[in-house]
Coordinates of C-alpha atoms (C1' of nucleotides) in Angstrom, one line a residue:
Chain A
M1 CA 41.1 10.2 15.8
I2 CA 43.9 9.2 18.1
H3 CA 46.3 11.9 18.4
D4 CA 49.0 10.4 21.1
P5 CA 52.2 9.0 20.1
W6 CA 50.7 5.9 17.9
E7 CA 53.2 3.6 16.3
P8 CA 51.0 2.5 13.3
P9 CA 51.0 -1.5 12.7
E10 CA 53.6 -2.8 10.7
V11 CA 52.7 -5.9 8.2
P12 CA 55.6 -8.4 6.4
L13 CA 55.4 -8.1 3.1
A14 CA 55.9 -10.1 0.6
V15 CA 55.7 -10.3 -3.5
D16 CA 54.3 -13.0 -5.7
L17 CA 55.4 -14.0 -9.3
V18 CA 53.3 -15.1 -12.0
I19 CA 55.7 -16.0 -14.8
L20 CA 54.6 -16.8 -18.2
T21 CA 56.3 -18.7 -20.9
L22 CA 55.0 -20.5 -24.4
R23 CA 56.2 -24.3 -24.2
G24 CA 54.8 -25.9 -27.3
T25 CA 51.9 -24.0 -28.0
S26 CA 51.2 -24.0 -24.2
L27 CA 50.7 -20.9 -22.0
Q28 CA 52.6 -22.2 -19.2
V29 CA 53.3 -20.4 -15.7
L30 CA 56.3 -21.4 -13.3
L31 CA 55.2 -22.9 -10.0
I32 CA 56.9 -23.9 -6.8
E33 CA 56.3 -27.3 -4.5
R34 CA 56.6 -26.0 -1.3
A35 CA 59.3 -27.7 1.1
I36 CA 58.0 -26.4 4.1
E37 CA 54.6 -25.5 5.8
P38 CA 52.0 -24.0 5.5
Y39 CA 51.6 -26.1 2.2
Q40 CA 54.4 -28.4 2.6
G41 CA 54.3 -30.0 -0.8
A42 CA 51.6 -27.9 -2.6
F43 CA 52.2 -26.3 -5.9
A44 CA 52.5 -22.5 -4.9
L45 CA 53.8 -19.3 -7.2
P46 CA 57.8 -18.2 -6.2
G47 CA 58.2 -15.1 -4.1
G48 CA 58.6 -14.4 -0.7
F49 CA 59.3 -11.7 1.6
L50 CA 61.5 -8.9 1.1
A51 CA 64.9 -9.2 1.9
H52 CA 64.6 -5.4 4.1
V53 CA 63.1 -3.1 5.3
E54 CA 63.8 -0.2 2.4
E55 CA 63.9 -3.0 -0.9
D56 CA 62.2 -1.9 -3.3
L57 CA 59.0 -3.9 -4.5
G58 CA 60.1 -4.3 -7.7
T59 CA 63.4 -5.2 -7.2
A60 CA 62.3 -7.8 -4.5
A61 CA 60.2 -8.9 -7.6
R62 CA 63.3 -9.1 -9.9
R63 CA 65.5 -10.9 -7.0
E64 CA 63.2 -13.5 -6.6
L65 CA 62.7 -14.2 -9.5
A66 CA 66.7 -15.2 -9.9
E67 CA 66.8 -16.2 -6.7
E68 CA 63.8 -19.2 -7.3
A69 CA 64.0 -19.4 -11.2
G70 CA 67.6 -18.3 -12.4
I71 CA 66.0 -15.7 -14.5
E72 CA 67.9 -12.5 -15.1
A73 CA 64.6 -9.9 -15.2
G74 CA 66.6 -7.5 -17.1
S75 CA 64.6 -7.3 -20.1
L76 CA 62.1 -8.7 -19.0
Y77 CA 58.5 -7.4 -19.0
L78 CA 57.0 -6.9 -15.1
E79 CA 54.2 -5.8 -14.1
Q80 CA 52.0 -4.9 -10.3
L81 CA 49.2 -7.0 -11.0
G82 CA 47.4 -6.2 -7.9
V83 CA 47.4 -6.5 -4.0
Y84 CA 46.1 -9.6 -2.0
G85 CA 45.8 -8.4 2.0
E86 CA 42.8 -10.6 3.0
P87 CA 43.9 -11.5 7.2
G88 CA 43.7 -15.3 7.3
R89 CA 45.4 -15.8 3.2
D90 CA 48.0 -17.3 5.1
P91 CA 47.7 -19.3 8.3
R92 CA 51.1 -18.0 9.6
G93 CA 49.5 -14.5 10.4
R94 CA 48.7 -11.4 8.5
V95 CA 51.1 -11.0 5.3
V96 CA 49.7 -8.9 2.4
S97 CA 51.5 -9.8 -0.7
V98 CA 52.1 -7.6 -3.6
A99 CA 52.0 -9.3 -7.5
Y100 CA 53.8 -9.2 -10.3
L101 CA 53.5 -11.1 -13.9
A102 CA 56.7 -11.1 -15.9
V103 CA 56.0 -12.7 -19.0
A104 CA 59.2 -14.5 -21.0
P105 CA 60.3 -16.2 -24.1
R106 CA 61.0 -20.3 -23.8
L107 CA 63.1 -20.6 -21.0
P108 CA 65.2 -23.2 -19.3
E109 CA 63.5 -26.0 -17.4
P110 CA 63.8 -23.9 -13.5
V111 CA 66.4 -25.6 -10.4
A112 CA 64.3 -25.2 -6.9
G113 CA 65.7 -22.5 -4.9
S114 CA 65.7 -22.0 -1.1
D115 CA 62.7 -23.3 0.5
A116 CA 61.4 -25.1 -2.4
A117 CA 61.3 -29.3 -3.1
D118 CA 60.8 -28.9 -6.6
A119 CA 60.7 -25.7 -9.2
S120 CA 58.8 -27.0 -12.8
W121 CA 56.2 -25.3 -15.6
Q122 CA 52.6 -26.1 -15.4
P123 CA 49.9 -25.5 -18.7
T124 CA 47.6 -21.9 -17.1
N125 CA 45.0 -24.9 -18.5
R126 CA 45.3 -27.1 -15.7
V127 CA 45.3 -24.8 -12.7
L128 CA 42.8 -22.6 -14.2
S129 CA 40.3 -25.5 -14.6
G130 CA 41.2 -26.5 -10.7
E131 CA 43.1 -30.2 -11.9
L132 CA 46.1 -28.4 -9.9
V133 CA 45.4 -27.5 -6.6
L134 CA 47.4 -24.4 -5.3
A135 CA 48.4 -23.0 -2.4
F136 CA 46.8 -19.3 -0.3
D137 CA 45.3 -17.6 -2.9
H138 CA 47.5 -18.5 -5.1
R139 CA 44.8 -19.8 -8.0
R140 CA 42.8 -16.8 -8.2
I141 CA 46.3 -14.8 -8.6
I142 CA 47.1 -16.6 -11.7
T143 CA 43.7 -16.4 -12.8
D144 CA 44.2 -12.9 -13.1
G145 CA 47.6 -12.9 -14.4
V146 CA 46.3 -14.7 -17.3
E147 CA 43.4 -12.7 -17.9
R148 CA 45.7 -9.4 -17.5
A149 CA 48.5 -11.1 -20.0
R150 CA 45.1 -12.3 -22.3
V151 CA 44.0 -7.9 -22.3
K152 CA 48.0 -6.7 -22.4
L153 CA 48.1 -9.0 -25.9
E154 CA 45.2 -6.5 -27.2
N155 CA 46.6 -3.6 -26.1
S156 CA 50.2 -3.5 -26.3
A157 CA 53.1 -5.4 -27.8
L158 CA 53.7 -7.8 -24.9
A159 CA 53.2 -10.3 -27.4
T160 CA 56.8 -10.2 -29.4
A161 CA 58.1 -10.2 -25.7
F162 CA 57.3 -14.1 -25.7
C163 CA 59.5 -14.3 -29.1
G164 CA 63.6 -14.1 -29.9
P165 CA 64.9 -11.1 -31.8
A166 CA 63.8 -12.5 -35.1
F167 CA 60.4 -14.3 -35.7
T168 CA 57.9 -14.6 -38.5
I169 CA 54.1 -13.3 -38.6
G170 CA 53.9 -17.7 -37.6
D171 CA 55.3 -17.3 -34.7
L172 CA 54.0 -14.6 -33.4
Q173 CA 50.3 -16.2 -34.3
E174 CA 50.9 -18.9 -32.2
V175 CA 51.6 -16.8 -29.1
Y176 CA 48.4 -15.1 -29.5
E177 CA 46.9 -18.4 -30.1
A178 CA 48.9 -19.8 -27.0
V179 CA 47.8 -17.1 -25.1
W180 CA 44.4 -16.3 -25.6
G181 CA 43.7 -20.1 -26.1
R182 CA 42.0 -20.0 -29.3
P183 CA 42.6 -20.2 -32.9
L184 CA 43.3 -17.7 -35.3
D185 CA 42.7 -16.9 -38.9
P186 CA 46.7 -16.2 -40.7
R187 CA 45.1 -14.0 -43.3
N188 CA 43.4 -11.6 -40.9
F189 CA 45.8 -12.3 -38.2
Y190 CA 48.4 -10.6 -41.0
R191 CA 46.6 -7.4 -42.3
K192 CA 45.8 -6.9 -38.3
V193 CA 49.1 -7.3 -37.4
Q194 CA 50.7 -5.2 -40.1
K195 CA 48.8 -2.6 -39.5
A196 CA 49.5 -1.9 -36.0
S197 CA 52.1 0.6 -37.1
G198 CA 54.9 0.6 -34.8
F199 CA 54.4 -2.9 -34.0
I200 CA 56.9 -5.0 -36.1
V201 CA 58.9 -3.6 -38.0
P202 CA 61.0 -6.2 -40.7
V203 CA 64.5 -7.8 -40.8
G204 CA 66.9 -7.4 -43.2
R205 CA 64.5 -10.0 -45.4
E206 CA 65.7 -12.4 -44.6
Q207 CA 63.9 -16.1 -44.3
R208 CA 64.0 -19.3 -42.7
T209 CA 64.0 -23.0 -43.2
T210 CA 60.3 -24.8 -43.2
V211 CA 58.4 -27.2 -45.6
G212 CA 56.7 -24.2 -47.5
R213 CA 57.5 -20.5 -48.6
P214 CA 59.7 -19.4 -45.7
A215 CA 58.4 -16.3 -44.4
R216 CA 59.6 -12.9 -43.8
L217 CA 61.8 -12.0 -40.0
F218 CA 60.6 -9.0 -38.0
R219 CA 61.4 -7.9 -35.2
A220 CA 59.8 -5.9 -32.6
G221 CA 59.2 -1.8 -33.1
L222 CA 59.9 1.1 -31.1
S223 CA 55.3 1.1 -30.2
S224 CA 54.8 -0.8 -26.4
V225 CA 51.0 0.4 -27.5
L226 CA 48.9 -0.8 -30.4
S227 CA 47.0 1.5 -32.6
P228 CA 44.4 0.0 -33.8
P229 CA 44.9 -2.8 -31.2
I230 CA 44.1 -6.8 -31.9
T231 CA 41.2 -7.6 -30.9
R232 CA 40.4 -10.8 -29.4
P233 CA 37.3 -12.9 -30.5
V234 CA 34.4 -12.9 -28.4
A235 CA 33.5 -15.1 -25.2
P236 CA 37.3 -14.3 -23.8
A237 CA 38.0 -18.0 -21.9
A238 CA 36.0 -20.0 -24.1
D239 CA 37.7 -22.9 -24.5
A240 CA 40.7 -22.9 -22.0
A241 CA 38.7 -22.0 -18.7
D242 CA 35.6 -23.4 -19.2
T243 CA 35.3 -26.1 -17.0
H244 CA 33.3 -24.4 -13.9
P245 CA 32.9 -20.6 -13.4
E246 CA 34.8 -19.3 -11.0
E247 CA 33.9 -18.3 -7.3
E248 CA 35.1 -15.1 -6.1
G249 CA 37.0 -14.0 -3.9
Chain B
M1 CA 69.4 -18.5 0.9
I2 CA 68.8 -17.8 4.4
H3 CA 68.1 -20.8 6.2
D4 CA 68.6 -20.1 9.9
P5 CA 66.1 -18.1 11.7
W6 CA 65.4 -14.9 10.2
E7 CA 62.3 -12.4 10.9
P8 CA 61.0 -11.1 7.8
P9 CA 60.7 -7.3 7.2
E10 CA 57.7 -5.5 8.6
V11 CA 56.6 -2.2 7.2
P12 CA 53.5 0.2 8.1
L13 CA 50.8 0.1 5.9
A14 CA 48.8 2.4 4.6
V15 CA 45.1 3.6 2.3
D16 CA 44.7 6.2 0.1
L17 CA 41.8 6.9 -1.1
V18 CA 41.1 8.7 -4.9
I19 CA 37.2 9.3 -4.0
L20 CA 35.9 11.0 -7.2
T21 CA 32.1 12.7 -7.5
L22 CA 30.3 15.1 -9.7
R23 CA 29.8 18.5 -9.0
G24 CA 27.7 20.4 -11.4
T25 CA 29.5 19.2 -14.9
S26 CA 32.9 18.6 -13.4
L27 CA 34.6 15.6 -11.8
Q28 CA 35.9 16.6 -8.6
V29 CA 38.3 14.0 -6.2
L30 CA 38.4 14.7 -2.5
L31 CA 41.3 15.8 -1.1
I32 CA 42.5 17.1 2.3
E33 CA 44.4 20.0 3.4
R34 CA 47.6 18.4 5.9
A35 CA 47.7 19.4 9.6
I36 CA 50.9 18.0 10.1
E37 CA 54.0 17.3 8.9
P38 CA 55.1 16.4 5.9
Y39 CA 53.2 18.4 3.6
Q40 CA 52.1 20.5 6.2
G41 CA 49.1 22.9 4.8
A42 CA 49.7 21.0 0.9
F43 CA 46.5 19.2 -1.0
A44 CA 46.4 15.6 -0.4
L45 CA 44.0 12.3 -0.6
P46 CA 42.1 10.9 2.1
G47 CA 43.8 7.9 4.0
G48 CA 46.0 6.4 6.5
F49 CA 47.7 3.7 8.0
L50 CA 45.9 0.5 8.8
A51 CA 44.0 0.7 12.8
H52 CA 45.6 -2.0 13.9
V53 CA 47.6 -5.7 12.9
E54 CA 44.8 -7.4 11.6
E55 CA 42.6 -5.4 9.9
D56 CA 41.1 -6.0 6.0
L57 CA 42.6 -3.4 3.7
G58 CA 39.4 -3.3 2.0
T59 CA 37.6 -2.5 5.6
A60 CA 40.3 -0.3 6.4
A61 CA 39.6 1.9 3.0
R62 CA 36.1 1.9 4.4
R63 CA 36.7 3.4 8.0
E64 CA 39.3 5.6 6.5
L65 CA 36.3 6.9 3.9
A66 CA 34.1 7.6 7.2
E67 CA 36.1 8.9 9.3
E68 CA 37.8 11.6 7.2
A69 CA 35.0 12.5 4.5
G70 CA 32.1 11.3 6.5
I71 CA 30.6 8.8 3.8
E72 CA 29.3 5.4 4.5
A73 CA 30.2 2.9 2.0
G74 CA 27.5 0.6 1.8
S75 CA 25.9 1.1 -1.2
L76 CA 29.8 2.5 -3.2
Y77 CA 31.5 1.5 -5.4
L78 CA 35.2 0.7 -4.2
E79 CA 38.2 -0.9 -5.8
Q80 CA 41.8 -1.5 -5.6
L81 CA 43.8 0.6 -7.8
G82 CA 47.2 -0.6 -7.1
V83 CA 50.2 -0.4 -4.7
Y84 CA 52.6 3.0 -4.4
G85 CA 55.2 1.6 -2.6
E86 CA 58.6 3.1 -3.6
P87 CA 61.2 4.1 -1.2
G88 CA 61.4 7.7 -0.7
R89 CA 58.2 8.7 -1.2
D90 CA 57.3 9.1 2.1
P91 CA 59.8 11.6 3.7
R92 CA 58.5 9.8 7.4
G93 CA 60.7 6.1 6.1
R94 CA 59.3 3.5 4.5
V95 CA 55.4 3.2 3.7
V96 CA 53.8 0.8 1.8
S97 CA 50.5 2.4 0.8
V98 CA 47.5 1.0 -1.3
A99 CA 45.1 3.3 -3.4
Y100 CA 41.9 2.7 -3.7
L101 CA 39.2 4.0 -6.3
A102 CA 35.8 4.8 -5.2
V103 CA 32.9 6.4 -7.2
A104 CA 30.1 8.2 -5.6
P105 CA 26.8 10.5 -6.5
R106 CA 26.9 13.9 -5.8
L107 CA 27.6 14.5 -2.2
P108 CA 27.9 17.0 0.2
E109 CA 30.4 19.3 1.5
P110 CA 32.5 17.2 3.7
V111 CA 34.5 17.7 6.8
A112 CA 37.9 18.2 7.9
G113 CA 39.0 15.0 9.5
S114 CA 41.6 14.2 12.5
D115 CA 44.6 14.8 10.7
A116 CA 43.7 17.5 8.3
A117 CA 43.2 21.0 8.6
D118 CA 40.5 21.6 5.7
A119 CA 38.9 18.9 3.4
S120 CA 37.0 19.9 0.3
W121 CA 36.4 19.2 -3.8
Q122 CA 38.6 19.7 -6.0
P123 CA 38.1 19.2 -10.2
T124 CA 40.1 16.7 -11.2
N125 CA 41.0 19.0 -13.6
R126 CA 43.3 21.3 -11.4
V127 CA 45.2 18.3 -10.4
L128 CA 45.7 16.9 -13.9
S129 CA 47.1 20.3 -14.7
G130 CA 49.3 20.8 -12.5
E131 CA 47.4 23.7 -11.1
L132 CA 47.3 22.5 -7.5
V133 CA 50.3 21.0 -6.0
L134 CA 49.5 17.4 -3.6
A135 CA 51.7 15.6 -1.6
F136 CA 53.6 12.5 -1.7
D137 CA 52.6 10.6 -4.8
H138 CA 49.1 11.9 -5.2
R139 CA 49.1 13.2 -8.3
R140 CA 50.1 10.3 -9.7
I141 CA 47.5 8.0 -7.8
I142 CA 44.7 10.4 -9.0
T143 CA 46.7 10.2 -12.4
D144 CA 45.9 6.6 -12.5
G145 CA 42.2 6.8 -10.9
V146 CA 40.5 8.7 -13.4
E147 CA 42.1 6.8 -16.2
R148 CA 40.6 3.9 -13.8
A149 CA 36.7 5.5 -14.3
R150 CA 37.4 6.4 -17.7
V151 CA 38.1 2.5 -18.4
K152 CA 35.5 1.4 -16.6
L153 CA 33.1 3.8 -18.2
E154 CA 33.2 2.1 -21.5
N155 CA 33.2 -1.2 -19.9
S156 CA 31.0 -1.8 -16.8
A157 CA 27.7 0.4 -15.5
L158 CA 29.8 2.4 -13.1
A159 CA 28.6 5.5 -14.8
T160 CA 25.0 4.3 -13.5
A161 CA 26.9 5.0 -9.8
F162 CA 27.1 8.4 -10.7
C163 CA 23.5 9.2 -10.6
G164 CA 20.8 8.6 -8.9
P165 CA 18.1 6.0 -8.3
A166 CA 16.2 7.1 -11.6
F167 CA 17.7 9.1 -14.6
T168 CA 17.1 10.4 -17.9
I169 CA 19.8 9.4 -20.6
G170 CA 21.2 12.5 -20.9
D171 CA 22.3 12.5 -16.7
L172 CA 23.8 9.7 -18.3
Q173 CA 25.1 11.6 -20.6
E174 CA 26.8 14.4 -18.2
V175 CA 27.8 11.8 -16.3
Y176 CA 30.0 10.9 -19.8
E177 CA 30.5 14.1 -21.2
A178 CA 32.1 14.8 -17.6
V179 CA 34.3 12.0 -16.7
W180 CA 35.3 11.7 -20.0
G181 CA 36.0 15.4 -20.8
R182 CA 34.0 15.8 -24.1
P183 CA 30.8 16.2 -25.6
L184 CA 29.0 13.8 -26.8
D185 CA 27.2 12.9 -29.9
P186 CA 23.2 13.2 -27.7
R187 CA 21.8 10.6 -31.0
N188 CA 24.7 8.0 -31.0
F189 CA 25.1 8.1 -27.7
Y190 CA 21.6 7.5 -27.4
R191 CA 22.1 4.8 -29.8
K192 CA 24.8 2.7 -27.9
V193 CA 23.3 3.0 -24.2
Q194 CA 19.6 1.5 -25.7
K195 CA 21.9 -1.3 -27.5
A196 CA 24.0 -1.8 -23.9
S197 CA 21.9 -4.8 -22.8
G198 CA 21.1 -5.2 -19.4
F199 CA 22.7 -1.4 -18.8
I200 CA 19.2 0.7 -18.2
V201 CA 16.0 -0.4 -17.7
P202 CA 13.1 2.0 -18.4
V203 CA 11.4 2.5 -14.9
G204 CA 7.1 3.5 -15.1
R205 CA 7.0 5.3 -18.0
E206 CA 7.7 8.1 -15.8
Q207 CA 8.6 11.7 -16.8
R208 CA 10.4 14.7 -16.1
T209 CA 9.9 18.3 -15.5
T210 CA 11.8 20.2 -18.3
V211 CA 11.4 23.2 -20.9
G212 CA 11.3 21.0 -23.5
R213 CA 10.3 17.3 -24.5
P214 CA 9.9 15.4 -21.3
A215 CA 12.4 13.1 -21.2
R216 CA 12.0 8.9 -20.2
L217 CA 13.3 8.3 -16.4
F218 CA 15.5 4.7 -16.4
R219 CA 17.7 3.0 -13.7
A220 CA 20.3 1.1 -12.8
G221 CA 19.8 -3.0 -14.9
L222 CA 21.1 -5.5 -13.9
S223 CA 24.5 -6.2 -15.9
S224 CA 27.2 -5.3 -15.0
V225 CA 29.7 -5.1 -17.1
L226 CA 28.4 -4.1 -21.0
S227 CA 28.2 -5.5 -23.8
P228 CA 28.8 -4.1 -26.9
P229 CA 31.1 -1.3 -24.4
I230 CA 30.3 2.2 -24.5
T231 CA 33.2 2.8 -26.9
R232 CA 34.8 6.3 -26.3
P233 CA 36.2 8.4 -28.9
V234 CA 40.1 8.8 -29.7
A235 CA 42.6 10.5 -27.8
P236 CA 42.1 9.7 -24.4
A237 CA 43.2 12.6 -22.7
A238 CA 43.3 15.1 -25.3
D239 CA 41.8 18.4 -23.8
A240 CA 41.9 17.2 -19.7
A241 CA 45.5 16.4 -19.3
D242 CA 47.3 17.7 -22.5
T243 CA 49.7 19.8 -21.1
H244 CA 52.7 18.0 -20.7
P245 CA 54.2 14.1 -20.9
E246 CA 53.7 12.2 -17.9
E247 CA 56.8 10.8 -15.3
E248 CA 56.7 7.3 -15.0
G249 CA 57.4 6.2 -11.7
Chain C
dT1 C1' 3.0 29.1 -33.4
dT2 C1' 7.4 29.4 -31.5
dA3 C1' 11.3 27.7 -28.4
dA4 C1' 13.4 24.2 -26.9
dT5 C1' 14.7 19.6 -26.2
dA6 C1' 13.7 13.9 -26.6
dG7 C1' 14.0 10.5 -29.5
dT8 C1' 14.5 8.4 -34.2
dG9 C1' 15.9 7.4 -39.3
dT10 C1' 19.5 7.5 -42.8
dC11 C1' 24.2 7.7 -44.7
dT12 C1' 29.1 6.3 -44.9
dG13 C1' 33.4 5.0 -43.7
dT14 C1' 36.3 1.7 -40.9
dG15 C1' 37.1 -2.9 -40.0
dA16 C1' 36.9 -6.9 -38.6
dG17 C1' 35.8 -11.9 -39.9
dA18 C1' 35.2 -15.0 -44.2
dC19 C1' 37.6 -17.4 -48.1
dA20 C1' 39.4 -17.4 -52.4
dA21 C1' 43.5 -16.6 -54.9
dT22 C1' 48.2 -15.6 -56.0
dA23 C1' 53.2 -16.5 -54.4
dT24 C1' 57.1 -19.2 -53.5
dG25 C1' 59.7 -22.6 -51.3
dC26 C1' 60.7 -27.9 -50.6
dT27 C1' 60.7 -33.1 -52.4
Chain D
dA1 C1' 54.2 -31.5 -61.2
dG2 C1' 52.6 -31.6 -56.4
dC3 C1' 52.8 -30.0 -51.8
dA4 C1' 52.7 -27.3 -48.2
dT5 C1' 53.1 -23.3 -46.2
dA6 C1' 53.3 -17.5 -47.2
dT7 C1' 51.0 -13.5 -48.5
dT8 C1' 47.8 -10.9 -50.9
dG9 C1' 42.8 -9.5 -51.9
dT10 C1' 38.3 -9.6 -52.1
dC11 C1' 33.6 -10.0 -50.3
dT12 C1' 29.7 -9.0 -46.7
dC13 C1' 28.4 -7.5 -42.1
dA14 C1' 28.6 -4.8 -38.4
dC15 C1' 29.4 -0.3 -36.3
dA16 C1' 31.1 4.5 -34.9
dG17 C1' 30.5 8.4 -36.7
dA18 C1' 27.4 12.8 -38.7
dC19 C1' 23.4 15.2 -39.0
dA20 C1' 18.5 15.3 -41.2
dC21 C1' 14.0 14.8 -39.1
dT22 C1' 10.0 13.9 -36.2
dA23 C1' 7.7 13.6 -31.7
dT24 C1' 6.2 16.6 -27.6
dT25 C1' 6.1 19.7 -23.8
dA26 C1' 5.8 24.8 -22.5
dA27 C1' 4.7 29.3 -23.4

DNA sequence: TTAATAGTGTCTGTGAGACAATATGCT
DNA sequence: AGCATATTGTCTCACAGACACTATTAA
């Protein structure tokens, strides 16, 4: 409707990172404690503005991942989660944020970065249940990220990204149980992962030190999509986030 | 790492719209023919920049939908599809675009809007097969949108949005066949949609004029998620987009 | 009656979940 | 031997797909 010379409005663009890892049998998310206003002292996702106007979004995500958590994203699963851009989500003014999901095997304790007073791993359960209060709309972003990871586990070989280069089927099962938040039958799980062609391949029939019978070691296969999928039981979030229903954004 | 006063870079933000509808038995997408550079004369998705810096993204999408296609989005299914923001996707410079997916019942012919020489419905098959060449990365956006719609048909009551207020199960089957691009068995389809509780509810046992036995009329039920889902046959894109593999962005 | 479409019932293979049974290490 | 864990096998039920069959209208 406007044919006059008109400059399109420009908005500050940020990336937020949902970094999930497994610590023990708990699915945890990397959070920082904000050192500056707004939301000073509150937990928040790592992230930040683009470094310059031509920076690629994925590049920015990997840069923030390295800066704020000391994680090199080379071998990391990284996926766009969505755009969070309602006016008012940031009290400083209009900020549009692109959320990325990253998943990593057991990681060391993070070190606090530039604008963070602290950085730490926190169980996703404490976030999903509302026990931890987060800045901005970051609770919703984490909720979306965890649900995305749960679905990804069904259809993709994502679970192997949580494991080391060699793992047992029991290790893999622990990953599924931690992310899905429910126990699985070892026998049926065994059958399923074996049937998904290209999911895992046995590595030179080595064993592992245990109390019982040693387990075979596997490594990630070439397939990134699982067929048939590893279906998860019904009632998607029955024990991990069953405290109260979610409000919609 | 920068503690000096520093202004975050700002980028022009746009929305692009994948508007899908059913015309006959063909799934079609709304395209415009660009009147201005870049890509003058090429097909492209409707869309545009934010009107002002505080405009909500969803609001902008609905505004563009009304401006460029004359569609009031009040009763319309509208969903965020993703962010497309690689530097270089727009020859004018850095532009980040948020893509939205909209789905509507049979719509009238569109009228060309401001910066469009023409606006028309085009079969998605012609886009997916590469027969139609699109501006920017819009072919990829449409590919993502169609795939999203196909998945949505499995898990949600989206299909009823393609129909009128009252429809037969045969009508509903035509929707599924058009979006999925493959024929379905009427008997099995009948059983599935009836089993999905809350998907469709019979409306006052009315009938319809046909050549054969009249069909019962239904309306959309209250459930928005289907349980059990209406699963689609294997080989997701076997006939519609089987020409050549996709390049990844 | 015949044609045409709507709707129902039956059969069969596959796969998920429950769980018994066997294998292989350690102490 | 006895225990603990890994791995395999079996059973049953539910469901998807194929398809014969019945029901209801118009001509």
